[in-house]
mmCIF file of C-alpha atoms in Angstrom:
data_model
loop_
_atom_site.group_PDB
_atom_site.id
_atom_site.type_symbol
_atom_site.label_atom_id
_atom_site.label_comp_id
_atom_site.label_asym_id
_atom_site.label_seq_id
_atom_site.Cartn_x
_atom_site.Cartn_y
_atom_site.Cartn_z
ATOM 1 C CA MET A 1296 -26.366 -90.459 -58.583
ATOM 2 C CA ARG A 1297 -25.137 -89.393 -54.985
ATOM 3 C CA ILE A 1298 -27.392 -88.179 -52.401
ATOM 4 C CA ASN A 1299 -27.705 -85.455 -50.275
ATOM 5 C CA ARG A 1300 -28.705 -88.086 -46.923
ATOM 6 C CA PHE A 1301 -29.762 -83.898 -44.959
ATOM 7 C CA ALA A 1302 -31.884 -83.509 -47.534
ATOM 8 C CA VAL A 1303 -33.461 -86.977 -47.570
ATOM 9 C CA THR A 1304 -33.700 -86.608 -43.665
ATOM 10 C CA VAL A 1305 -35.569 -83.565 -43.772
ATOM 11 C CA LEU A 1306 -38.041 -84.757 -45.600
ATOM 12 C CA LEU A 1307 -38.382 -87.822 -44.006
ATOM 13 C CA LEU A 1308 -38.896 -85.352 -40.788
ATOM 14 C CA MET A 1309 -41.030 -83.465 -42.448
ATOM 15 C CA PHE A 1310 -43.759 -86.501 -43.246
ATOM 16 C CA LEU A 1311 -42.295 -88.434 -39.730
ATOM 17 C CA VAL A 1312 -43.215 -85.307 -37.776
ATOM 18 C CA PRO A 1313 -45.965 -83.115 -37.849
ATOM 19 C CA GLY A 1314 -45.777 -79.308 -37.296
ATOM 20 C CA LEU A 1315 -42.331 -79.316 -38.758
ATOM 21 C CA ALA A 1316 -42.481 -77.206 -41.742
ATOM 22 C CA LEU A 1317 -45.399 -78.712 -43.594
ATOM 23 C CA GLY A 1318 -46.620 -75.775 -45.874
ATOM 24 C CA ASP A 1319 -50.162 -74.848 -44.725
ATOM 25 C CA GLY A 1320 -49.920 -76.745 -41.698
ATOM 26 C CA VAL A 1321 -48.684 -74.925 -38.274
ATOM 27 C CA ASP A 1322 -45.466 -74.887 -36.117
ATOM 28 C CA MET A 1323 -46.554 -76.827 -33.209
ATOM 29 C CA TYR A 1324 -42.498 -76.017 -31.701
ATOM 30 C CA GLN A 1325 -43.463 -72.341 -32.941
ATOM 31 C CA LEU A 1326 -46.956 -72.185 -31.171
ATOM 32 C CA GLY A 1327 -45.707 -73.418 -27.712
ATOM 33 C CA ALA A 1328 -42.177 -71.483 -28.451
ATOM 34 C CA ASP A 1329 -44.520 -68.236 -28.805
ATOM 35 C CA ALA A 1330 -47.266 -69.490 -25.564
ATOM 36 C CA THR A 1331 -43.761 -69.648 -23.271
ATOM 37 C CA ASN A 1332 -42.031 -66.715 -23.795
ATOM 38 C CA TYR A 1333 -44.898 -64.537 -23.854
ATOM 39 C CA ALA A 1334 -45.377 -66.137 -20.202
ATOM 40 C CA MET A 1335 -41.507 -65.502 -19.392
ATOM 41 C CA THR A 1336 -41.896 -61.967 -20.304
ATOM 42 C CA GLU A 1337 -45.402 -61.479 -18.345
ATOM 43 C CA LEU A 1338 -44.581 -63.443 -14.949
ATOM 44 C CA GLY A 1339 -40.671 -62.149 -15.126
ATOM 45 C CA PHE A 1340 -38.720 -65.469 -14.764
ATOM 46 C CA GLU A 1341 -36.007 -67.258 -16.468
ATOM 47 C CA LYS A 1342 -35.853 -70.488 -17.250
ATOM 48 C CA GLY A 1343 -35.561 -73.942 -14.762
ATOM 49 C CA ASP A 1344 -36.913 -71.468 -11.953
ATOM 50 C CA ALA A 1345 -39.105 -73.845 -9.935
ATOM 51 C CA ASN A 1346 -41.122 -71.112 -8.060
ATOM 52 C CA VAL A 1347 -43.083 -71.767 -11.785
ATOM 53 C CA LEU A 1348 -45.837 -73.708 -12.706
ATOM 54 C CA ALA A 1349 -46.412 -74.498 -16.706
ATOM 55 C CA VAL A 1350 -49.827 -75.901 -16.949
ATOM 56 C CA THR A 1351 -50.984 -77.110 -21.180
ATOM 57 C CA ASN A 1352 -52.688 -79.881 -22.366
ATOM 58 C CA ALA A 1353 -50.445 -79.375 -25.525
ATOM 59 C CA GLY A 1354 -50.272 -82.817 -26.944
ATOM 60 C CA TYR A 1355 -53.211 -83.819 -26.322
ATOM 61 C CA PRO A 1356 -55.489 -81.562 -28.700
ATOM 62 C CA VAL A 1357 -55.803 -82.636 -32.615
ATOM 63 C CA ILE A 1358 -55.956 -79.893 -34.813
ATOM 64 C CA ASN A 1359 -56.578 -80.231 -38.352
ATOM 65 C CA GLY A 1360 -55.101 -83.143 -38.476
ATOM 66 C CA GLN A 1361 -51.732 -82.168 -36.557
ATOM 67 C CA THR A 1362 -51.275 -83.501 -33.103
ATOM 68 C CA THR A 1363 -49.924 -80.558 -30.478
ATOM 69 C CA ASP A 1364 -47.003 -82.849 -28.856
ATOM 70 C CA LEU A 1365 -43.827 -80.238 -29.976
ATOM 71 C CA CYS A 1366 -45.665 -77.110 -28.770
ATOM 72 C CA LEU A 1367 -45.482 -79.317 -25.275
ATOM 73 C CA ASP A 1368 -41.780 -79.478 -26.364
ATOM 74 C CA ALA A 1369 -41.128 -76.378 -26.731
ATOM 75 C CA VAL A 1370 -42.448 -75.853 -23.283
ATOM 76 C CA MET A 1371 -40.243 -77.566 -21.290
ATOM 77 C CA GLU A 1372 -37.244 -76.516 -23.439
ATOM 78 C CA ILE A 1373 -37.847 -72.852 -23.102
ATOM 79 C CA SER A 1374 -38.890 -72.595 -19.818
ATOM 80 C CA GLY A 1375 -37.485 -75.539 -17.580
ATOM 81 C CA CYS A 1376 -40.752 -76.738 -16.283
ATOM 82 C CA THR A 1377 -40.580 -80.364 -16.728
ATOM 83 C CA PRO A 1378 -41.817 -83.358 -14.827
ATOM 84 C CA GLY A 1379 -38.907 -83.826 -13.212
ATOM 85 C CA LYS A 1380 -38.945 -80.907 -11.436
ATOM 86 C CA GLU A 1381 -42.286 -81.356 -10.194
ATOM 87 C CA ASN A 1382 -43.762 -79.018 -12.490
ATOM 88 C CA LEU A 1383 -45.312 -78.909 -15.798
ATOM 89 C CA ALA A 1384 -48.888 -80.690 -14.823
ATOM 90 C CA ASN A 1385 -49.719 -82.403 -18.622
ATOM 91 C CA ILE A 1386 -53.678 -82.188 -18.853
ATOM 92 C CA LEU A 1387 -55.759 -84.768 -19.519
ATOM 93 C CA SER A 1388 -57.712 -83.774 -22.625
ATOM 94 C CA ALA A 1389 -60.003 -84.680 -25.491
ATOM 95 C CA PRO A 1390 -58.488 -84.249 -28.758
ATOM 96 C CA TRP A 1391 -60.512 -82.003 -30.287
ATOM 97 C CA LYS A 1392 -60.563 -80.013 -27.240
ATOM 98 C CA PRO A 1393 -59.563 -76.471 -27.707
ATOM 99 C CA LEU A 1394 -55.647 -76.163 -27.355
ATOM 100 C CA TRP A 1395 -54.824 -73.719 -23.652
ATOM 101 C CA PHE A 1396 -51.576 -72.986 -21.802
ATOM 102 C CA GLY A 1397 -50.908 -71.386 -18.427
ATOM 103 C CA PHE A 1398 -48.202 -70.590 -16.301
ATOM 104 C CA PHE A 1399 -48.065 -69.539 -12.508
ATOM 105 C CA ASN A 1400 -45.151 -67.863 -10.466
ATOM 106 C CA LYS A 1401 -45.276 -68.746 -7.205
ATOM 107 C CA ASN A 1402 -43.148 -66.271 -5.776
ATOM 108 C CA THR A 1403 -45.892 -63.668 -7.171
ATOM 109 C CA GLY A 1404 -49.113 -65.568 -7.106
ATOM 110 C CA GLU A 1405 -49.470 -63.558 -10.052
ATOM 111 C CA ALA A 1406 -50.586 -66.336 -13.761
ATOM 112 C CA VAL A 1407 -51.001 -66.065 -17.300
ATOM 113 C CA TYR A 1408 -53.282 -68.041 -19.581
ATOM 114 C CA MET A 1409 -53.321 -68.164 -23.247
ATOM 115 C CA LYS A 1410 -56.132 -70.356 -25.077
ATOM 116 C CA VAL A 1411 -54.931 -71.123 -29.188
ATOM 117 C CA LYS A 1412 -57.910 -70.065 -31.810
ATOM 118 C CA ALA A 1413 -59.468 -72.941 -33.873
ATOM 119 C CA ASP A 1414 -57.042 -73.104 -36.363
ATOM 120 C CA ALA A 1415 -53.948 -72.233 -34.262
ATOM 121 C CA SER A 1416 -52.831 -69.016 -36.030
ATOM 122 C CA GLY A 1417 -52.574 -67.795 -32.920
ATOM 123 C CA PHE A 1418 -53.704 -66.828 -29.703
ATOM 124 C CA GLU A 1419 -57.704 -66.847 -29.113
ATOM 125 C CA ILE A 1420 -57.327 -65.362 -25.398
ATOM 126 C CA GLN A 1421 -54.596 -63.799 -23.668
ATOM 127 C CA ASP A 1422 -55.013 -62.888 -19.809
ATOM 128 C CA LYS A 1423 -52.351 -62.249 -16.688
ATOM 129 C CA ASP A 1424 -54.505 -61.794 -13.131
ATOM 130 C CA LYS A 1425 -53.457 -62.550 -9.748
ATOM 131 C CA ILE A 1426 -55.071 -65.914 -8.368
ATOM 132 C CA ASP A 1427 -52.811 -66.879 -5.095
ATOM 133 C CA THR A 1428 -55.093 -68.353 -2.963
ATOM 134 C CA GLU A 1429 -54.113 -66.131 -0.044
ATOM 135 C CA THR A 1430 -55.372 -62.922 -2.890
ATOM 136 C CA ILE A 1431 -58.620 -64.601 -4.095
ATOM 137 C CA LEU A 1432 -59.923 -65.908 -0.957
ATOM 138 C CA ALA A 1433 -59.904 -62.699 0.249
ATOM 139 C CA ASN A 1434 -61.419 -60.832 -2.128
ATOM 140 C CA VAL A 1435 -64.264 -63.388 -3.008
ATOM 141 C CA ASP A 1436 -67.138 -60.860 -2.973
ATOM 142 C CA SER A 1437 -65.338 -58.387 -6.495
ATOM 143 C CA TRP A 1438 -62.970 -61.649 -8.165
ATOM 144 C CA ASP A 1439 -63.955 -63.723 -10.894
ATOM 145 C CA PRO A 1440 -61.973 -66.989 -11.580
ATOM 146 C CA GLY A 1441 -62.992 -65.884 -15.697
ATOM 147 C CA ASN A 1442 -60.719 -67.536 -17.521
ATOM 148 C CA PHE A 1443 -57.924 -68.928 -14.562
ATOM 149 C CA SER A 1444 -61.694 -70.809 -13.283
ATOM 150 C CA HIS A 1445 -59.491 -74.597 -14.393
ATOM 151 C CA MET A 1446 -56.032 -73.392 -13.649
ATOM 152 C CA MET A 1447 -56.564 -71.411 -10.345
ATOM 153 C CA PRO A 1448 -56.991 -74.946 -8.344
ATOM 154 C CA ILE A 1449 -54.334 -77.172 -9.900
ATOM 155 C CA ALA A 1450 -51.887 -74.175 -9.569
ATOM 156 C CA ASN A 1451 -53.331 -73.208 -5.782
ATOM 157 C CA ILE A 1452 -52.275 -76.586 -5.017
ATOM 158 C CA TRP A 1453 -49.913 -77.712 -6.272
ATOM 159 C CA ALA A 1454 -48.097 -74.567 -4.374
ATOM 160 C CA HIS A 1455 -49.224 -76.106 -1.207
ATOM 161 C CA ASP A 1456 -46.299 -77.337 0.955
ATOM 162 C CA LYS A 1457 -48.282 -80.860 2.098
ATOM 163 C CA THR A 1458 -48.665 -81.542 -2.443
ATOM 164 C CA SER A 1459 -47.135 -84.800 -3.405
ATOM 165 C CA TYR A 1460 -46.071 -84.941 -7.729
ATOM 166 C CA THR A 1461 -47.488 -88.308 -7.260
ATOM 167 C CA PHE A 1462 -51.758 -86.137 -6.714
ATOM 168 C CA MET A 1463 -50.548 -83.658 -9.182
ATOM 169 C CA LYS A 1464 -50.393 -86.532 -11.921
ATOM 170 C CA SER A 1465 -53.772 -87.544 -10.623
ATOM 171 C CA VAL A 1466 -55.059 -83.439 -11.592
ATOM 172 C CA GLN A 1467 -53.766 -83.668 -14.814
ATOM 173 C CA LEU A 1468 -55.565 -88.350 -15.292
ATOM 174 C CA HIS A 1469 -59.182 -86.236 -13.655
ATOM 175 C CA ASP A 1470 -58.279 -83.621 -16.208
ATOM 176 C CA HIS A 1471 -59.353 -80.430 -13.433
ATOM 177 C CA LEU A 1472 -58.852 -80.982 -9.393
ATOM 178 C CA CYS A 1473 -61.899 -80.859 -7.110
ATOM 179 C CA PRO A 1474 -62.578 -81.659 -3.748
ATOM 180 C CA GLY A 1475 -63.484 -85.297 -5.322
ATOM 181 C CA VAL A 1476 -60.025 -85.755 -6.183
ATOM 182 C CA SER A 1477 -58.495 -84.602 -2.982
ATOM 183 C CA SER A 1478 -60.660 -86.917 -0.859
ATOM 184 C CA GLY A 1479 -59.123 -89.909 -2.968
ATOM 185 C CA LEU A 1480 -55.871 -88.956 -1.730
ATOM 186 C CA LEU A 1481 -57.050 -88.390 2.243
ATOM 187 C CA LEU A 1482 -59.080 -92.216 1.365
ATOM 188 C CA ALA A 1483 -56.032 -93.748 0.596
ATOM 189 C CA LYS A 1484 -53.213 -92.452 3.359
ATOM 190 C CA TYR A 1485 -55.717 -93.805 6.163
ATOM 191 C CA MET A 1486 -56.090 -97.230 4.349
ATOM 192 C CA GLU A 1487 -52.569 -97.408 3.592
ATOM 193 C CA ARG A 1488 -51.931 -96.972 7.055
ATOM 194 C CA GLU A 1489 -54.707 -99.039 8.021
ATOM 195 C CA LEU A 1490 -53.964 -101.455 6.365
ATOM 196 C CA PRO A 1491 -50.257 -101.294 4.836
ATOM 197 C CA ILE A 1492 -48.590 -103.619 2.025
ATOM 198 C CA GLU A 1493 -46.594 -105.342 3.653
ATOM 199 C CA ASN A 1494 -45.638 -108.072 1.104
ATOM 200 C CA PRO A 1495 -44.903 -106.377 -2.383
ATOM 201 C CA ALA A 1496 -43.499 -108.911 -3.558
ATOM 202 C CA SER A 1497 -47.525 -110.468 -3.048
ATOM 203 C CA GLN A 1498 -49.796 -107.695 -1.903
ATOM 204 C CA SER A 1499 -51.561 -105.301 -3.733
ATOM 205 C CA TYR A 1500 -54.861 -102.917 -3.467
ATOM 206 C CA SER A 1501 -58.304 -103.623 -5.573
ATOM 207 C CA VAL A 1502 -61.010 -101.272 -4.865
ATOM 208 C CA ILE A 1503 -64.555 -101.782 -5.652
ATOM 209 C CA ALA A 1504 -65.947 -97.160 -5.984
ATOM 210 C CA CYS A 1505 -69.449 -97.877 -5.092
ATOM 211 C CA PRO A 1506 -70.275 -95.193 -4.859
ATOM 212 C CA ASN A 1507 -68.299 -93.950 -7.758
ATOM 213 C CA TRP A 1508 -66.961 -90.355 -7.813
ATOM 214 C CA CYS A 1509 -63.535 -88.014 -8.557
ATOM 215 C CA LYS A 1510 -61.453 -89.674 -5.900
ATOM 216 C CA ASP A 1511 -61.296 -93.223 -8.144
ATOM 217 C CA ASP A 1512 -58.299 -91.439 -9.992
ATOM 218 C CA TYR A 1513 -56.295 -91.027 -7.250
ATOM 219 C CA PHE A 1514 -55.923 -94.923 -7.016
ATOM 220 C CA GLN A 1515 -55.444 -95.267 -10.033
ATOM 221 C CA ILE A 1516 -52.163 -92.883 -10.278
ATOM 222 C CA ALA A 1517 -51.049 -93.796 -6.499
ATOM 223 C CA TRP A 1518 -51.576 -97.907 -6.073
ATOM 224 C CA ASP A 1519 -51.918 -98.810 -10.133
ATOM 225 C CA CYS A 1520 -55.789 -99.531 -9.500
ATOM 226 C CA THR A 1521 -56.486 -99.861 -13.475
ATOM 227 C CA PRO A 1522 -60.415 -100.839 -14.661
ATOM 228 C CA GLY A 1523 -57.754 -102.783 -17.665
ATOM 229 C CA LYS A 1524 -55.618 -104.287 -14.974
ATOM 230 C CA SER A 1525 -58.854 -105.629 -12.336
ATOM 231 C CA GLY A 1526 -57.859 -103.084 -10.543
ATOM 232 C CA LEU A 1527 -60.134 -101.072 -10.042
ATOM 233 C CA PHE A 1528 -64.304 -101.768 -10.544
ATOM 234 C CA VAL A 1529 -66.793 -99.338 -10.545
ATOM 235 C CA LYS A 1530 -70.754 -99.405 -8.831
ATOM 236 C CA SER A 1531 -72.845 -96.434 -8.517
ATOM 237 C CA LEU A 1532 -75.428 -95.998 -5.501
ATOM 238 C CA THR A 1533 -78.975 -94.391 -6.071
ATOM 239 C CA ALA A 1534 -79.952 -90.894 -4.745
ATOM 240 C CA ASP A 1535 -82.435 -92.805 -1.502
ATOM 241 C CA GLU A 1536 -79.561 -95.804 -0.938
ATOM 242 C CA THR A 1537 -76.684 -93.099 -0.991
ATOM 243 C CA SER A 1538 -79.069 -91.257 1.372
ATOM 244 C CA ALA A 1539 -79.687 -93.789 4.110
ATOM 245 C CA LEU A 1540 -76.357 -94.802 4.130
ATOM 246 C CA THR A 1541 -75.931 -91.529 4.969
ATOM 247 C CA GLU A 1542 -77.969 -91.236 7.990
ATOM 248 C CA LYS A 1543 -76.885 -94.043 8.403
ATOM 249 C CA ASN A 1544 -73.727 -93.310 9.243
ATOM 250 C CA ASN A 1545 -73.993 -89.873 10.583
ATOM 251 C CA GLY A 1546 -73.372 -87.741 8.133
ATOM 252 C CA THR A 1547 -70.754 -89.843 6.747
ATOM 253 C CA ARG A 1548 -70.976 -90.310 3.101
ATOM 254 C CA VAL A 1549 -70.432 -94.365 1.965
ATOM 255 C CA ALA A 1550 -66.876 -94.645 -0.436
ATOM 256 C CA GLY A 1551 -66.162 -97.936 -1.824
ATOM 257 C CA ILE A 1552 -64.718 -100.767 -0.952
ATOM 258 C CA PHE A 1553 -60.809 -101.145 -0.391
ATOM 259 C CA ILE A 1554 -58.761 -104.097 -0.278
ATOM 260 C CA ARG A 1555 -55.134 -105.973 0.509
ATOM 261 C CA TRP A 1556 -55.263 -108.725 -1.344
ATOM 262 C CA ASP A 1557 -52.327 -111.376 -1.032
ATOM 263 C CA ALA A 1558 -51.873 -113.260 -5.087
ATOM 264 C CA SER A 1559 -50.246 -116.151 -3.412
ATOM 265 C CA SER A 1560 -51.988 -116.458 -0.227
ATOM 266 C CA LYS A 1561 -55.753 -116.694 -1.869
ATOM 267 C CA SER A 1562 -57.345 -113.876 0.789
ATOM 268 C CA GLY A 1563 -57.403 -110.822 1.651
ATOM 269 C CA ASP A 1564 -58.050 -107.897 4.109
ATOM 270 C CA GLY A 1565 -61.167 -105.222 3.359
ATOM 271 C CA LEU A 1566 -62.884 -102.038 4.563
ATOM 272 C CA VAL A 1567 -65.508 -100.054 3.325
ATOM 273 C CA LEU A 1568 -64.676 -96.627 3.962
ATOM 274 C CA GLY A 1569 -66.021 -93.113 4.990
ATOM 275 C CA PHE A 1570 -65.809 -89.343 3.583
ATOM 276 C CA ASN A 1571 -67.008 -86.536 6.068
ATOM 277 C CA PHE A 1572 -67.525 -84.179 3.072
ATOM 278 C CA SER A 1573 -70.400 -82.381 5.438
ATOM 279 C CA LYS A 1574 -66.925 -81.419 8.019
ATOM 280 C CA ALA A 1575 -65.158 -80.329 4.864
ATOM 281 C CA GLU A 1576 -67.575 -78.632 2.772
ATOM 282 C CA SER A 1577 -68.859 -76.283 6.966
ATOM 283 C CA MET A 1578 -64.786 -75.527 6.971
ATOM 284 C CA SER A 1579 -64.655 -74.112 3.890
ATOM 285 C CA ASN A 1580 -67.947 -71.488 4.116
ATOM 286 C CA ALA A 1581 -70.032 -73.684 1.515
ATOM 287 C CA ASP A 1582 -72.651 -71.671 2.927
ATOM 288 C CA ILE A 1583 -72.232 -68.552 1.666
ATOM 289 C CA TRP A 1584 -69.327 -68.450 -0.519
ATOM 290 C CA PRO A 1585 -69.408 -68.776 -4.365
ATOM 291 C CA SER A 1586 -69.049 -72.706 -5.649
ATOM 292 C CA TRP A 1587 -65.319 -71.529 -6.681
ATOM 293 C CA ALA A 1588 -64.172 -70.171 -3.913
ATOM 294 C CA TYR A 1589 -65.528 -72.420 -1.325
ATOM 295 C CA ARG A 1590 -64.233 -75.613 -3.354
ATOM 296 C CA LEU A 1591 -61.015 -74.033 -3.402
ATOM 297 C CA LYS A 1592 -60.549 -73.882 0.225
ATOM 298 C CA GLU A 1593 -62.101 -77.516 0.247
ATOM 299 C CA ASP A 1594 -58.958 -78.971 -1.333
ATOM 300 C CA VAL A 1595 -57.085 -76.373 0.728
ATOM 301 C CA VAL A 1596 -58.418 -78.014 4.471
ATOM 302 C CA LEU A 1597 -58.324 -81.460 2.557
ATOM 303 C CA MET A 1598 -54.478 -80.940 1.820
ATOM 304 C CA ASP A 1599 -53.926 -79.866 5.268
ATOM 305 C CA ALA A 1600 -54.915 -82.974 6.485
ATOM 306 C CA ILE A 1601 -52.832 -85.331 4.690
ATOM 307 C CA ASP A 1602 -50.957 -86.109 7.840
ATOM 308 C CA SER A 1603 -54.167 -87.014 10.158
ATOM 309 C CA PRO A 1604 -56.482 -88.377 7.313
ATOM 310 C CA GLU A 1605 -58.815 -89.745 10.595
ATOM 311 C CA ASP A 1606 -60.349 -86.253 10.432
ATOM 312 C CA PHE A 1607 -62.596 -86.999 7.627
ATOM 313 C CA VAL A 1608 -62.138 -90.378 6.989
ATOM 314 C CA SER A 1609 -63.492 -93.344 8.822
ATOM 315 C CA THR A 1610 -63.978 -96.864 8.972
ATOM 316 C CA ILE A 1611 -67.497 -98.605 8.316
ATOM 317 C CA LYS A 1612 -66.867 -101.743 8.431
ATOM 318 C CA GLU A 1613 -63.375 -104.177 8.159
ATOM 319 C CA PHE A 1614 -63.820 -107.588 6.692
ATOM 320 C CA SER A 1615 -61.715 -110.082 4.817
ATOM 321 C CA LEU A 1616 -61.736 -113.050 2.409
ATOM 322 C CA SER A 1617 -60.544 -116.116 2.190
ATOM 323 C CA ASN A 1618 -60.245 -117.313 -0.650
ATOM 324 C CA ASN A 1619 -60.562 -115.803 -4.283
ATOM 325 C CA ASN A 1620 -64.171 -116.579 -5.262
ATOM 326 C CA GLU A 1621 -65.499 -114.444 -2.401
ATOM 327 C CA LEU A 1622 -63.646 -111.456 -3.658
ATOM 328 C CA VAL A 1623 -65.236 -112.563 -7.728
ATOM 329 C CA ALA A 1624 -68.197 -112.299 -5.696
ATOM 330 C CA LEU A 1625 -67.626 -108.816 -4.471
ATOM 331 C CA GLN A 1626 -66.056 -107.749 -7.957
ATOM 332 C CA SER A 1627 -69.047 -109.823 -10.203
ATOM 333 C CA ALA A 1628 -71.340 -108.120 -12.174
ATOM 334 C CA GLY A 1629 -75.483 -108.377 -11.243
ATOM 335 C CA VAL A 1630 -73.456 -108.101 -7.344
ATOM 336 C CA HIS A 1631 -74.292 -105.362 -5.051
ATOM 337 C CA PRO A 1632 -71.091 -105.458 -2.850
ATOM 338 C CA LEU A 1633 -73.138 -103.473 -0.543
ATOM 339 C CA LYS A 1634 -74.900 -105.860 0.539
ATOM 340 C CA VAL A 1635 -72.930 -109.239 0.222
ATOM 341 C CA LEU A 1636 -70.606 -107.405 3.078
ATOM 342 C CA GLY A 1637 -73.939 -106.446 5.778
ATOM 343 C CA VAL A 1638 -73.809 -102.302 5.475
ATOM 344 C CA LEU A 1639 -76.752 -101.452 3.021
ATOM 345 C CA THR A 1640 -79.690 -104.106 3.051
#
């Protein structure tokens, strides 16, 4: 009996690859292709245009037991937007979240957004608008972010001249872009300048996020500081502690403890850093604009300061660690590291 190798291969692919002609299943590749072709028609761009950003959570949602990775394949293959070209933002999403696609043309400021129906039979929303920073901040009173509220700040900060793809990777991990993530970028740049890594073979950064906020997702990407590798420890502050520290430091909010650790000498140097959100908010019309507008402006303000992080970041305290026990004393459960360092009494 002769075996038809092609037929066997097709059957194996149908079994192993969800969305590949699965009878009652969904053709996930075609779904991604439909979204991409719609965007290319509406925004008038051709494959490989570096001025176009694709933003999607494809690959994370699971629909009726099918993964959506093939949607992401279609977006990359048809639009030419890829991580290598730094114009693909693959946003982290819980598997039960709706699948969505967005495309932004930096040349025109126009964007399209598509939200997929729960059964993946088509698109529940297909929307188009001009969402560039200049246009929407000039029309704050009349412009409604609507369906573009999620991708609008991502697209505009991606288009900023000073935005690095490392930062965009942290945005993908964080699920959205906000001034909290942008503050992490400036804190990292300040730390890298004050206590640079001089011996990559033995030195690394460690963060005690006390308090924690969105900033901490940037360090996981930029420095490989993850909780699983003991590079990031998270401890919260009470409202009273936050208020007392902010008042004590003239309006600067304590942003955490940052350590340059040397594994060879079992010693380290550290900084307790502060971040001046009050200054950023005052520069962003926080008192008169709706939250979506001043948060976008604040992200732009912070990105403009990438070469001068000291505009918003300051050193509250310097310290040194002479052995591993002193490091563990700051990281251990039940210990308040800011009290150990004498920052909080």
